[in-house]
């Protein structure tokens, strides 16, 4: 099983590197939860060139028992789509949270993380069109 995981991980990195200008694996500080949350950011060429353009961002949330690598694994042509459509894809790790803020567990504030902290981080560090109209 470990060999399959290693193979899949290498394949995913190769597939992303071949098709897109850049795939970033990041860890974003969540001040609300006091931890770092992993995410993958798939960037189109046009957001990275010498004349870098701002691009819309699409946030893809993983399903239960998934992580930041789930969407790139399901839809291996995300890098190609990013380049063709000029879209930045952001795939955060939801840690089986259902993306809600727990009223009981202050270490599980994923609604706040996704809707505030992650968006602010992505808009600050990448060439996004930083408004609601260009975010999904």
Steps between C-alpha positions, in 0.01 A plus 500: 500500500786737582650442153169595341489821707856591403429424134179705507679793667780498242252466216294791636804725526616404151154547347463841661849613404458398136170678445513815710743779550508431871339294773568629851461294815449752777416512870287798602495631856157499656499755778146389592611140563867555583626249241627482144265349241637343181376594155598451137489796263497432126608806305457569128790624290336839452514568876876443502640646181701820476171677420312310771126548484254478785280191484177379662534246780297183547510332841451123479406343834586137565246242609496313825824311568678696225767767517659773286613238247154352439385728215826482302476122538137485380540754221857453381455754219448794741839645400399487134164662579677768706717588199217483244250703702737724695367383838684462829381186681533486878457164673510528882503212747163503679601236756151338509358822642202535264643854464305626799601687813446276801330680789671257740846443354708814441754292306236435234411836345518405133223731380702794631820357356362443148276807470737752661856390571570286192341747258700787652821295474439400137403854396812641669749243365367421150386700197125461561213719399429572865126546512191282544411524133822314406498237775309173525 
